[in-house]
Amino acid sequence: MVSIEKIRSFPYPFGEHSVYRYSNNAIPLNPPIAIELTEDYLCEINLKRKLLSNHPERCYHAAPFTLEAQWEVLDLILHQLASCYPEKFNLVENDDQWVFTNLQTGEKNTFAFGDHTTMQFEPLDFVGRHVQEDLILMMQRDGDLFLDAGQLCFPANWSLFFDAGMTFKEIHKPIPGFHSVSLDERILQFLMRIEAGSPWWRKNWSLMAGNRLDTSLETFSEWGQARKKVTKENVGELVHLRVEVQKLFRLPKSNGILFTIHTHMLPLEIFIQHTPWLEQFSAILHELPEFIADYKGISLYREVVLEYLEEELEKG
C-alpha cells in the first residue's frame, strides 16, 4: 500500500516539455540539504546494512588518500541530520570527541573526529549507514574528476567495483550520444566549477520492472529477467517509475565533490492517477528515441507500457 505522503513527495522528474533528451539539468539546491528522510527510512537503512555486510566488495570502495574528504562528508551529513531532524538524531561535540545518536535505530556512537581507528567503519561507510542516500565521492586532480570512494547499495544498473578509479568521462562513456555531442565535456567542466557553499541538484529517471532498489550490474541475473515478464495484465503493478535525486556538494578542504543519490520508486498504477503526470509521461515515452529507451532498459516492455497509458488516457 502506497501512502498519500509518499505520492505527494514523489520527485516528479520532468519539466514543462514533453520531450526528453540527455542534458545538464542541474539547478541550484535551495535549501542546501544533502539528505532527505522518508517513511521508508528504517526499511532502506536495514537493506543497505544487509547489502554492505553480504557484499562489501561491490557496495563500498575508498582509496586510502580519500580519508580527509571522507571526514568532510561525515561532518556535513551528521550536522545536517542533527539540525534538520533533531527529533531523530543528536550530535554532541566536545573538542574532537563526538557523540552521534540515531534515535530511530537506537544507536549511540562515540569517536574522535579525524581518527578513523576510533570507529568501526571508515567515515564514509559509517555515515552512509545512517542515510537512505548512496554516497559517491569524486576527487578533482589533473584537470579531471575521479571516482575514488563511494558507498553504493542502490545502483541503477552500474557497478561501483567496476567504475572505481575511473574518470567522469570513462564512467559515462556507455551513455549513447553523450560523447558525440560533447555533453560529457560540458558537464565535466560544469562540475569542476562548482564552488563550496553553492550545491546543485538534478533528477534522473528510468522505468523498472519490479521495485528492487539494488539493481547492480552484478545482480542483473536476479532482476533483469523481470523485463520479459511485463504483460498487459501486470504492467500497472509491476512496472515502476524510478527517480534518482542527485545532489552535488563541493568539499572546501579536500576540493572533492560529494554526490548524494536518493532513489524513489512509484508503481505506474499509482503514478498515473495524477492526470497531468499521465498525459506528459505518455507523450514523453511515445517520442523517446530508441537509443535512450535501450540504454534505460525500457525497450523490451515499452509497447506494453504505452498501450497501458493510452487505455488510461481514454478512460479520461
Coordinates of C-alpha atoms in Angstrom, one line a residue:
M1 CA 0.0 0.0 0.0
V2 CA 1.4 3.4 -1.1
S3 CA 0.7 6.2 1.3
I4 CA -0.6 9.6 0.3
E5 CA 2.5 11.2 1.7
K6 CA 4.7 9.1 -0.5
I7 CA 2.8 10.1 -3.6
R8 CA 2.8 13.8 -2.6
S9 CA 6.5 13.8 -2.0
F10 CA 7.5 11.8 -5.1
P11 CA 10.1 13.8 -7.1
Y12 CA 8.4 14.1 -10.5
P13 CA 11.4 14.2 -12.9
F14 CA 10.1 16.1 -15.9
G15 CA 9.8 19.8 -16.6
E16 CA 7.4 21.6 -18.8
H17 CA 8.3 19.9 -22.1
S18 CA 7.0 16.5 -23.3
V19 CA 10.4 15.7 -25.0
Y20 CA 13.3 14.1 -23.1
R21 CA 16.9 14.2 -24.0
Y22 CA 20.1 13.9 -22.1
S23 CA 21.2 17.3 -20.8
N24 CA 22.9 19.1 -17.9
N25 CA 19.7 19.7 -16.0
A26 CA 21.3 20.6 -12.7
I27 CA 19.9 23.6 -10.8
P28 CA 21.0 25.3 -7.6
L29 CA 20.0 23.4 -4.4
N30 CA 18.0 25.6 -2.1
P31 CA 17.9 24.8 0.8
P32 CA 21.4 23.3 0.6
I33 CA 20.5 20.0 2.3
A34 CA 22.2 16.8 1.2
I35 CA 19.9 14.3 2.7
E36 CA 16.2 13.5 3.0
L37 CA 14.4 11.1 5.3
T38 CA 11.2 9.4 4.1
E39 CA 8.8 6.9 5.7
D40 CA 10.9 4.1 4.2
Y41 CA 13.9 5.1 6.3
L42 CA 14.3 2.1 8.6
C43 CA 13.5 -0.4 5.8
E44 CA 16.1 1.1 3.5
I45 CA 18.7 1.5 6.2
N46 CA 18.3 -2.2 7.1
L47 CA 18.6 -3.2 3.5
K48 CA 21.7 -1.1 3.0
R49 CA 23.4 -2.6 6.0
K50 CA 22.5 -6.1 4.9
L51 CA 24.0 -5.5 1.4
L52 CA 27.1 -4.0 2.9
S53 CA 27.5 -7.0 5.2
N54 CA 26.9 -9.5 2.5
H55 CA 28.5 -7.8 -0.5
P56 CA 31.2 -5.3 0.8
E57 CA 33.3 -5.7 -2.3
R58 CA 30.6 -4.2 -4.6
C59 CA 28.9 -1.8 -2.2
Y60 CA 31.9 0.1 -0.7
H61 CA 35.2 1.3 -2.1
A62 CA 37.6 4.0 -0.8
A63 CA 41.1 4.8 -1.9
P64 CA 43.3 5.5 1.2
F65 CA 44.0 9.1 0.2
T66 CA 40.3 10.0 0.5
L67 CA 40.2 9.9 4.3
E68 CA 40.3 13.7 4.7
A69 CA 37.4 14.1 2.3
Q70 CA 35.5 11.3 4.0
W71 CA 35.7 13.2 7.3
E72 CA 34.3 16.2 5.5
V73 CA 31.4 14.1 4.2
L74 CA 30.7 12.8 7.7
D75 CA 30.9 16.3 9.2
L76 CA 28.5 17.7 6.6
I77 CA 25.9 14.9 6.9
L78 CA 25.9 14.4 10.6
H79 CA 25.4 18.1 11.2
Q80 CA 22.6 18.2 8.7
L81 CA 20.9 15.2 10.3
A82 CA 21.1 16.7 13.7
S83 CA 19.9 20.2 12.6
C84 CA 17.2 19.1 10.1
Y85 CA 15.8 16.2 12.1
P86 CA 16.6 17.0 15.8
E87 CA 13.8 14.6 16.9
K88 CA 15.6 11.7 15.2
F89 CA 19.3 12.5 15.5
N90 CA 21.6 14.1 18.1
L91 CA 25.2 15.2 17.8
V92 CA 27.3 16.4 20.7
E93 CA 30.8 17.7 20.1
N94 CA 33.4 18.1 22.9
D95 CA 36.5 19.2 21.1
D96 CA 37.5 16.2 18.9
Q97 CA 35.2 13.8 20.9
W98 CA 31.9 13.4 19.1
V99 CA 28.8 11.5 20.2
F100 CA 26.3 10.8 17.5
T101 CA 22.9 9.3 18.4
N102 CA 20.5 7.8 15.9
L103 CA 17.2 7.7 17.8
Q104 CA 15.5 5.7 15.1
T105 CA 17.9 2.8 15.3
G106 CA 18.7 3.2 19.0
E107 CA 22.4 3.5 18.3
K108 CA 24.9 5.8 20.1
N109 CA 28.4 6.2 18.6
T110 CA 31.3 7.9 20.3
F111 CA 34.5 8.6 18.3
A112 CA 37.4 11.0 17.9
F113 CA 36.8 13.2 14.9
G114 CA 39.7 12.8 12.4
D115 CA 40.8 9.4 13.8
H116 CA 39.2 6.6 11.9
T117 CA 40.8 4.0 14.3
T118 CA 38.2 5.1 16.9
M119 CA 35.3 3.9 14.6
Q120 CA 34.1 0.5 13.4
F121 CA 34.0 1.7 9.8
E122 CA 35.7 4.3 7.7
P123 CA 33.9 7.7 7.9
L124 CA 32.1 7.5 4.5
D125 CA 31.0 3.9 5.3
F126 CA 29.8 4.9 8.8
V127 CA 27.7 7.9 7.8
G128 CA 26.3 6.1 4.8
R129 CA 24.8 3.5 7.1
H130 CA 22.6 6.2 8.7
V131 CA 21.1 7.8 5.5
Q132 CA 19.0 6.5 2.7
E133 CA 21.2 8.1 0.0
D134 CA 24.1 6.4 -1.8
L135 CA 27.2 8.4 -1.4
I136 CA 29.8 8.9 -4.2
L137 CA 33.0 10.9 -3.8
M138 CA 34.7 12.3 -6.8
M139 CA 38.2 13.8 -6.3
Q140 CA 39.5 16.5 -8.6
R141 CA 43.1 16.4 -9.9
D142 CA 44.9 16.8 -13.1
G143 CA 42.0 18.7 -14.7
D144 CA 39.6 15.8 -14.2
L145 CA 37.3 14.1 -11.7
F146 CA 37.9 10.5 -10.5
L147 CA 35.6 8.2 -8.6
D148 CA 37.8 7.5 -5.7
A149 CA 35.3 6.5 -3.0
G150 CA 31.7 5.5 -2.6
Q151 CA 29.1 3.6 -0.7
L152 CA 26.7 2.3 -3.4
C153 CA 23.9 -0.1 -2.4
F154 CA 21.1 1.0 -4.7
P155 CA 22.7 1.5 -8.2
A156 CA 20.7 1.8 -11.3
N157 CA 22.4 -0.8 -13.5
W158 CA 26.0 0.1 -12.8
S159 CA 28.9 -1.2 -10.7
L160 CA 31.0 0.7 -8.2
F161 CA 33.5 -2.2 -8.2
F162 CA 34.0 -1.8 -12.0
D163 CA 33.9 2.0 -12.1
A164 CA 36.2 2.7 -9.1
G165 CA 39.1 4.9 -10.1
M166 CA 37.6 5.9 -13.4
T167 CA 37.3 9.4 -14.7
F168 CA 34.0 11.1 -15.2
K169 CA 34.1 10.6 -18.9
E170 CA 35.1 7.0 -18.6
I171 CA 32.2 6.3 -16.3
H172 CA 29.7 7.9 -18.7
K173 CA 31.2 6.5 -21.9
P174 CA 28.4 3.9 -22.2
I175 CA 25.7 6.5 -22.5
P176 CA 24.7 6.7 -26.2
G177 CA 25.4 10.1 -27.7
F178 CA 27.0 11.5 -24.6
H179 CA 30.4 12.0 -26.1
S180 CA 29.4 12.7 -29.8
V181 CA 27.7 16.0 -28.8
S182 CA 30.4 16.9 -26.2
L183 CA 27.9 16.7 -23.4
D184 CA 30.4 14.8 -21.3
E185 CA 32.9 17.6 -21.6
R186 CA 30.4 20.3 -20.9
I187 CA 29.1 18.6 -17.8
L188 CA 32.6 17.8 -16.6
Q189 CA 33.6 21.5 -16.8
F190 CA 30.4 22.4 -15.0
L191 CA 31.1 20.0 -12.2
M192 CA 34.7 21.3 -11.8
R193 CA 33.4 24.9 -11.5
I194 CA 31.0 24.0 -8.6
E195 CA 32.0 26.1 -5.6
A196 CA 31.9 25.2 -1.9
G197 CA 28.7 26.5 -0.3
S198 CA 26.8 26.5 -3.6
P199 CA 25.5 23.0 -4.1
W200 CA 23.4 21.8 -7.1
W201 CA 20.9 19.1 -7.8
R202 CA 19.2 17.2 -10.6
K203 CA 16.8 14.3 -11.2
N204 CA 17.4 11.2 -13.3
W205 CA 14.7 8.7 -14.2
S206 CA 14.1 5.3 -15.7
L207 CA 11.5 2.6 -15.7
M208 CA 12.0 -0.5 -13.7
A209 CA 10.3 -3.9 -14.0
G210 CA 9.8 -4.6 -10.3
N211 CA 10.5 -2.5 -7.2
R212 CA 14.0 -3.6 -6.4
L213 CA 16.4 -0.9 -5.2
D214 CA 19.6 -3.0 -5.6
T215 CA 19.9 -3.2 -9.4
S216 CA 23.7 -3.5 -9.7
L217 CA 25.3 -5.0 -12.7
E218 CA 26.5 -7.9 -10.6
T219 CA 22.9 -8.9 -9.8
F220 CA 21.4 -8.4 -13.3
S221 CA 20.6 -12.1 -13.5
E222 CA 18.3 -11.7 -10.5
W223 CA 16.3 -8.7 -11.6
G224 CA 16.9 -8.4 -15.4
Q225 CA 14.5 -11.2 -16.3
A226 CA 11.5 -9.3 -14.9
R227 CA 11.7 -7.2 -18.1
K228 CA 10.5 -10.2 -20.0
K229 CA 7.6 -10.8 -17.7
V230 CA 5.7 -7.5 -18.2
T231 CA 2.2 -8.1 -19.5
K232 CA -0.9 -6.1 -20.2
E233 CA -2.4 -7.6 -17.0
N234 CA 0.5 -6.8 -14.6
V235 CA 2.1 -3.7 -16.1
G236 CA 0.5 -1.2 -13.8
E237 CA 1.6 -3.1 -10.7
L238 CA 4.9 -4.5 -11.8
V239 CA 6.5 -1.5 -13.7
H240 CA 7.8 1.4 -11.5
L241 CA 9.0 4.8 -12.3
R242 CA 12.4 5.1 -10.7
V243 CA 13.7 8.5 -9.9
E244 CA 17.1 9.5 -8.5
V245 CA 17.5 12.8 -6.8
Q246 CA 21.2 13.6 -7.1
K247 CA 22.8 16.4 -5.1
L248 CA 26.3 17.8 -5.6
F249 CA 28.4 19.4 -2.9
R250 CA 32.0 20.8 -3.2
L251 CA 34.0 19.9 -0.2
P252 CA 36.0 23.0 0.8
K253 CA 39.1 21.4 2.3
S254 CA 39.8 18.4 0.1
N255 CA 38.2 20.0 -3.0
G256 CA 36.3 16.8 -3.7
I257 CA 32.7 16.6 -4.9
L258 CA 30.1 14.6 -2.9
F259 CA 27.2 13.2 -4.9
T260 CA 24.3 12.0 -2.8
I261 CA 21.8 9.8 -4.6
H262 CA 18.3 9.2 -3.2
T263 CA 16.3 6.7 -5.1
H264 CA 12.5 6.9 -5.2
M265 CA 10.1 4.4 -6.8
L266 CA 6.4 4.5 -7.6
P267 CA 4.3 1.9 -9.4
L268 CA 2.7 3.0 -12.7
E269 CA -0.8 2.3 -11.5
I270 CA -0.3 4.9 -8.7
F271 CA 1.8 7.3 -10.7
I272 CA -0.8 7.7 -13.4
Q273 CA -3.6 8.6 -11.0
H274 CA -2.3 12.2 -11.3
T275 CA -3.7 13.1 -14.7
P276 CA -1.0 15.7 -15.7
W277 CA 1.7 13.2 -15.0
L278 CA -0.1 10.5 -17.1
E279 CA -0.5 12.9 -20.0
Q280 CA 3.0 14.2 -20.1
F281 CA 4.8 10.8 -19.4
S282 CA 2.7 9.2 -22.2
A283 CA 3.9 11.8 -24.6
I284 CA 7.5 11.5 -23.5
L285 CA 7.6 7.8 -23.8
H286 CA 5.9 7.9 -27.2
E287 CA 8.6 10.3 -28.5
L288 CA 11.6 8.8 -26.7
P289 CA 14.3 7.9 -29.2
E290 CA 15.1 4.2 -29.3
F291 CA 18.7 4.6 -28.3
I292 CA 17.6 6.2 -25.0
A293 CA 15.0 3.5 -24.4
D294 CA 17.6 0.8 -25.0
Y295 CA 20.1 2.4 -22.6
K296 CA 17.4 2.8 -19.9
G297 CA 16.4 -0.8 -20.3
I298 CA 12.8 0.0 -21.4
S299 CA 12.7 -1.4 -24.9
L300 CA 11.5 -4.9 -24.0
Y301 CA 8.3 -3.7 -22.5
R302 CA 7.9 -0.2 -23.8
E303 CA 5.0 -1.0 -26.1
V304 CA 3.1 -2.7 -23.3
V305 CA 3.5 0.4 -21.1
L306 CA 2.4 2.7 -24.0
E307 CA -0.7 0.6 -24.6
Y308 CA -1.5 0.7 -20.8
L309 CA -1.0 4.5 -20.7
E310 CA -3.2 5.0 -23.8
E311 CA -6.0 3.0 -22.3
E312 CA -5.8 5.0 -19.1
L313 CA -5.9 8.3 -21.1
E314 CA -9.0 7.1 -23.0
K315 CA -10.8 6.4 -19.7
G316 CA -10.4 10.2 -19.2

